[in-house]
Structures are given as C-alpha cells and as structure tokens.
mmCIF file of C-alpha atoms in Angstrom:
data_model
loop_
_atom_site.group_PDB
_atom_site.id
_atom_site.type_symbol
_atom_site.label_atom_id
_atom_site.label_comp_id
_atom_site.label_asym_id
_atom_site.label_seq_id
_atom_site.Cartn_x
_atom_site.Cartn_y
_atom_site.Cartn_z
ATOM 1 C CA UNK A 1 2.070 -9.748 -12.731
ATOM 2 C CA UNK A 2 -0.983 -7.898 -13.935
ATOM 3 C CA UNK A 3 -0.314 -5.105 -16.402
ATOM 4 C CA UNK A 4 -1.683 -1.645 -15.648
ATOM 5 C CA UNK A 5 -5.112 -1.505 -17.255
ATOM 6 C CA UNK A 6 -6.329 1.884 -18.500
ATOM 7 C CA UNK A 7 -9.914 0.654 -18.275
ATOM 8 C CA UNK A 8 -9.473 0.604 -14.465
ATOM 9 C CA UNK A 9 -10.159 4.291 -14.166
ATOM 10 C CA UNK A 10 -10.262 3.957 -10.373
ATOM 11 C CA UNK A 11 -6.680 2.673 -9.880
ATOM 12 C CA UNK A 12 -5.109 6.149 -9.991
ATOM 13 C CA UNK A 13 -7.894 7.605 -7.882
ATOM 14 C CA UNK A 14 -7.348 5.108 -5.074
ATOM 15 C CA UNK A 15 -3.587 5.433 -5.318
ATOM 16 C CA UNK A 16 -4.035 9.200 -4.851
ATOM 17 C CA UNK A 17 -6.034 8.400 -1.705
ATOM 18 C CA UNK A 18 -3.185 6.186 -0.524
ATOM 19 C CA UNK A 19 -0.832 9.112 -1.236
ATOM 20 C CA UNK A 20 -2.938 11.346 0.972
ATOM 21 C CA UNK A 21 -2.516 8.762 3.742
ATOM 22 C CA UNK A 22 1.220 8.664 3.124
ATOM 23 C CA UNK A 23 1.388 12.428 3.503
ATOM 24 C CA UNK A 24 -0.468 12.159 6.800
ATOM 25 C CA UNK A 25 2.149 9.663 7.942
ATOM 26 C CA UNK A 26 4.954 12.061 7.019
ATOM 27 C CA UNK A 27 3.261 14.862 8.974
ATOM 28 C CA UNK A 28 3.215 12.552 12.003
ATOM 29 C CA UNK A 29 6.907 11.673 11.584
ATOM 30 C CA UNK A 30 6.163 8.204 10.263
ATOM 31 C CA UNK A 31 7.729 6.631 7.160
ATOM 32 C CA UNK A 32 5.246 7.892 4.542
ATOM 33 C CA UNK A 33 3.344 4.859 3.339
ATOM 34 C CA UNK A 34 -0.423 4.895 2.782
ATOM 35 C CA UNK A 35 -2.853 2.085 1.927
ATOM 36 C CA UNK A 36 -6.442 1.818 0.721
ATOM 37 C CA UNK A 37 -8.395 -1.412 0.272
ATOM 38 C CA UNK A 38 -11.513 -1.518 -1.901
ATOM 39 C CA UNK A 39 -13.998 -4.076 -3.087
ATOM 40 C CA UNK A 40 -13.240 -4.977 -6.696
ATOM 41 C CA UNK A 41 -16.118 -3.648 -8.812
ATOM 42 C CA UNK A 42 -17.769 -5.932 -11.327
ATOM 43 C CA UNK A 43 -17.168 -3.310 -14.016
ATOM 44 C CA UNK A 44 -13.459 -2.459 -14.498
ATOM 45 C CA UNK A 45 -14.557 0.857 -16.006
ATOM 46 C CA UNK A 46 -16.393 1.816 -12.838
ATOM 47 C CA UNK A 47 -15.956 5.287 -11.425
ATOM 48 C CA UNK A 48 -14.115 5.487 -8.091
ATOM 49 C CA UNK A 49 -17.268 6.916 -6.468
ATOM 50 C CA UNK A 50 -19.023 3.602 -7.171
ATOM 51 C CA UNK A 51 -16.386 1.522 -5.363
ATOM 52 C CA UNK A 52 -16.697 0.604 -1.690
ATOM 53 C CA UNK A 53 -13.699 1.462 0.449
ATOM 54 C CA UNK A 54 -13.106 -1.218 3.155
ATOM 55 C CA UNK A 55 -9.963 0.179 4.784
ATOM 56 C CA UNK A 56 -7.734 3.245 4.670
ATOM 57 C CA UNK A 57 -4.629 3.784 6.815
ATOM 58 C CA UNK A 58 -1.040 5.035 7.010
ATOM 59 C CA UNK A 59 2.053 3.918 8.923
ATOM 60 C CA UNK A 60 1.729 4.384 12.690
ATOM 61 C CA UNK A 61 4.747 2.441 13.911
ATOM 62 C CA UNK A 62 6.232 5.316 15.921
ATOM 63 C CA UNK A 63 2.889 6.691 17.168
ATOM 64 C CA UNK A 64 1.623 3.321 18.385
ATOM 65 C CA UNK A 65 4.996 1.920 19.408
ATOM 66 C CA UNK A 66 4.191 -1.179 17.372
ATOM 67 C CA UNK A 67 6.552 -2.563 14.758
ATOM 68 C CA UNK A 68 3.559 -4.164 12.971
ATOM 69 C CA UNK A 69 1.573 -0.932 12.586
ATOM 70 C CA UNK A 70 2.297 -0.659 8.886
ATOM 71 C CA UNK A 71 -0.286 1.018 6.627
ATOM 72 C CA UNK A 72 -1.255 -2.341 5.053
ATOM 73 C CA UNK A 73 -1.703 -4.118 8.389
ATOM 74 C CA UNK A 74 -3.923 -1.338 9.749
ATOM 75 C CA UNK A 75 -5.990 -1.121 6.539
ATOM 76 C CA UNK A 76 -6.365 -4.964 6.516
ATOM 77 C CA UNK A 77 -7.723 -4.856 10.068
ATOM 78 C CA UNK A 78 -10.295 -2.244 9.001
ATOM 79 C CA UNK A 79 -11.267 -4.358 5.946
ATOM 80 C CA UNK A 80 -11.682 -7.437 8.119
ATOM 81 C CA UNK A 81 -14.085 -5.472 10.356
ATOM 82 C CA UNK A 82 -15.958 -4.077 7.368
ATOM 83 C CA UNK A 83 -16.329 -7.551 5.823
ATOM 84 C CA UNK A 84 -17.036 -9.296 9.142
ATOM 85 C CA UNK A 85 -14.257 -11.834 8.524
ATOM 86 C CA UNK A 86 -10.692 -12.372 7.451
ATOM 87 C CA UNK A 87 -11.257 -13.467 3.855
ATOM 88 C CA UNK A 88 -10.861 -10.554 1.481
ATOM 89 C CA UNK A 89 -11.487 -12.152 -1.887
ATOM 90 C CA UNK A 90 -12.846 -9.717 -4.382
ATOM 91 C CA UNK A 91 -10.699 -6.845 -3.081
ATOM 92 C CA UNK A 92 -7.901 -4.651 -4.386
ATOM 93 C CA UNK A 93 -5.220 -3.223 -2.135
ATOM 94 C CA UNK A 94 -3.441 0.059 -3.051
ATOM 95 C CA UNK A 95 -0.227 1.031 -1.306
ATOM 96 C CA UNK A 96 2.270 3.744 -2.102
ATOM 97 C CA UNK A 97 5.352 1.534 -1.493
ATOM 98 C CA UNK A 98 5.714 -2.139 -2.250
ATOM 99 C CA UNK A 99 4.665 -4.231 0.787
ATOM 100 C CA UNK A 100 7.393 -5.627 3.042
ATOM 101 C CA UNK A 101 7.535 -9.397 3.653
ATOM 102 C CA UNK A 102 5.295 -9.156 6.779
ATOM 103 C CA UNK A 103 2.628 -7.233 4.909
ATOM 104 C CA UNK A 104 2.929 -9.363 1.772
ATOM 105 C CA UNK A 105 2.360 -12.470 3.911
ATOM 106 C CA UNK A 106 -0.738 -10.940 5.562
ATOM 107 C CA UNK A 107 -2.062 -9.956 2.130
ATOM 108 C CA UNK A 108 -1.687 -13.503 0.900
ATOM 109 C CA UNK A 109 -3.327 -14.959 4.053
ATOM 110 C CA UNK A 110 -6.243 -12.508 3.627
ATOM 111 C CA UNK A 111 -6.786 -13.623 0.025
ATOM 112 C CA UNK A 112 -6.628 -10.117 -1.423
ATOM 113 C CA UNK A 113 -7.137 -10.449 -5.240
ATOM 114 C CA UNK A 114 -4.844 -7.667 -6.414
ATOM 115 C CA UNK A 115 -2.044 -5.520 -4.967
ATOM 116 C CA UNK A 116 -1.318 -2.198 -6.622
ATOM 117 C CA UNK A 117 1.660 -0.153 -5.542
ATOM 118 C CA UNK A 118 3.411 3.040 -6.508
ATOM 119 C CA UNK A 119 7.123 2.526 -5.942
ATOM 120 C CA UNK A 120 8.938 -0.797 -5.761
ATOM 121 C CA UNK A 121 11.310 -1.562 -2.892
ATOM 122 C CA UNK A 122 14.156 -3.560 -4.423
ATOM 123 C CA UNK A 123 15.939 -3.965 -1.053
ATOM 124 C CA UNK A 124 13.049 -5.100 1.179
ATOM 125 C CA UNK A 125 10.081 -5.645 -1.148
ATOM 126 C CA UNK A 126 7.952 -8.649 -0.345
ATOM 127 C CA UNK A 127 7.419 -9.287 -4.047
ATOM 128 C CA UNK A 128 10.429 -7.953 -5.937
ATOM 129 C CA UNK A 129 13.073 -9.090 -3.427
ATOM 130 C CA UNK A 130 11.419 -12.029 -1.640
ATOM 131 C CA UNK A 131 8.942 -13.282 -4.289
ATOM 132 C CA UNK A 132 6.190 -13.866 -1.760
ATOM 133 C CA UNK A 133 3.247 -13.138 -4.087
ATOM 134 C CA UNK A 134 4.512 -15.596 -6.682
ATOM 135 C CA UNK A 135 6.018 -18.199 -4.392
ATOM 136 C CA UNK A 136 4.996 -21.724 -5.503
ATOM 137 C CA UNK A 137 4.599 -22.879 -1.880
ATOM 138 C CA UNK A 138 1.695 -20.581 -1.084
ATOM 139 C CA UNK A 139 -1.935 -21.231 -1.815
ATOM 140 C CA UNK A 140 -2.998 -17.752 -2.988
ATOM 141 C CA UNK A 141 -1.285 -15.542 -5.593
ATOM 142 C CA UNK A 142 -2.638 -11.999 -5.881
ATOM 143 C CA UNK A 143 -2.277 -10.127 -9.137
ATOM 144 C CA UNK A 144 0.346 -7.416 -8.893
ATOM 145 C CA UNK A 145 0.325 -3.990 -10.561
ATOM 146 C CA UNK A 146 3.427 -1.893 -9.920
ATOM 147 C CA UNK A 147 4.142 1.707 -10.889
ATOM 148 C CA UNK A 148 0.732 3.396 -10.410
ATOM 149 C CA UNK A 149 1.451 7.010 -9.417
ATOM 150 C CA UNK A 150 5.047 5.964 -9.119
ATOM 151 C CA UNK A 151 6.631 9.408 -9.355
ATOM 152 C CA UNK A 152 4.358 10.891 -6.723
ATOM 153 C CA UNK A 153 4.913 7.895 -4.421
ATOM 154 C CA UNK A 154 8.674 8.204 -4.782
ATOM 155 C CA UNK A 155 8.566 11.972 -4.211
ATOM 156 C CA UNK A 156 6.773 11.558 -0.877
ATOM 157 C CA UNK A 157 9.467 9.156 0.308
ATOM 158 C CA UNK A 158 12.426 11.142 -0.984
ATOM 159 C CA UNK A 159 11.096 14.412 0.505
ATOM 160 C CA UNK A 160 10.505 12.726 3.895
ATOM 161 C CA UNK A 161 14.011 11.307 4.149
ATOM 162 C CA UNK A 162 15.645 14.450 2.783
ATOM 163 C CA UNK A 163 13.899 16.483 5.543
ATOM 164 C CA UNK A 164 15.006 13.906 8.140
ATOM 165 C CA UNK A 165 18.645 14.197 7.055
ATOM 166 C CA UNK A 166 18.467 18.021 7.062
ATOM 167 C CA UNK A 167 16.941 18.010 10.565
ATOM 168 C CA UNK A 168 19.618 15.613 11.755
ATOM 169 C CA UNK A 169 22.345 17.900 10.351
ATOM 170 C CA UNK A 170 20.842 20.953 12.111
ATOM 171 C CA UNK A 171 20.784 19.105 15.441
ATOM 172 C CA UNK A 172 24.536 18.313 15.293
#
C-alpha cells in the first residue's frame, strides 16, 4: 500500500473531481460513487492543471439498467478510448469508494499504476475484503492510497442513504 504523499498536490484535487461525479450520481438516484482517471505526471509536485484527465464518470447502474455501469468501469472505458488501447500503465485512478471486486479486477487487467480512494468498503471492498490488488496470483499490483478526502466521501454516501431511508418512511 502506498502512503499518502503530500508532494502529490493533485491527489486531493482529483478526488474532489471524483466527489463532484459522486454528487451527480446521487442527484440521479444512483449510489454516489465517482471516478476520475489521469495520466501520472512525471513530477509528483505537478499542479492538477498540468495533468491529463483520461476518464471521468459516476455510477449509472439504474439509469442504464446495467449492473456493470459502475463509475470505475465507465471511466475505464473512456480512458481506453483516450489512450487508443486497453493498457493504462502510467495512470492513476481516483474513486470516492473503494472499488468492488468487479472493478478491482478490471483495474488490474487495465494495468492502472495506482488506485486512490476516499472511503474503504470493509464489507465488499475489492482490496480490503477480497485482497485483489495484492493477490499473489495476479500479474499486476497497483499501488493503493486509501483515505484521500475520506470524510467528504463518507458524507456523500451517508447523506444519500439517509435520504433514501427517509423517503421510504414517507411512502409507507
């Protein structure tokens, strides 16, 4: 696991972009998860404005009627198109909630160099619960940075599910 690095001034900036995507998902009635994929800059002290964004998405499972339409999967598809291929070495993926096993597997297959997330998912997390990123049987192990903009990421999820429960109680 990679430790948060204060010299990566762009980590928080891209996680805030992912949070904007998560809020869009919530507005659409989707589980609020957002994802941004960028090319890893040569200089870890680079400003966010100098970093190329390859993909940016939020959950669209309900809207598309597709169980695989997670923020990470949609952002990966955009990044593949931007790169002109499926290999995403030299990239960094930001997501507000720890990737599920499906998304973690896709991230490994795409050869993403680093995965940065806000809030961990100890029940269904592809890394914390299933150990996919560190599994010895896979051929690519991305660096992991957990806890970037953790409080904001958690708040978006908590608010969404609180509103859902309140709406359900009003309907009864």
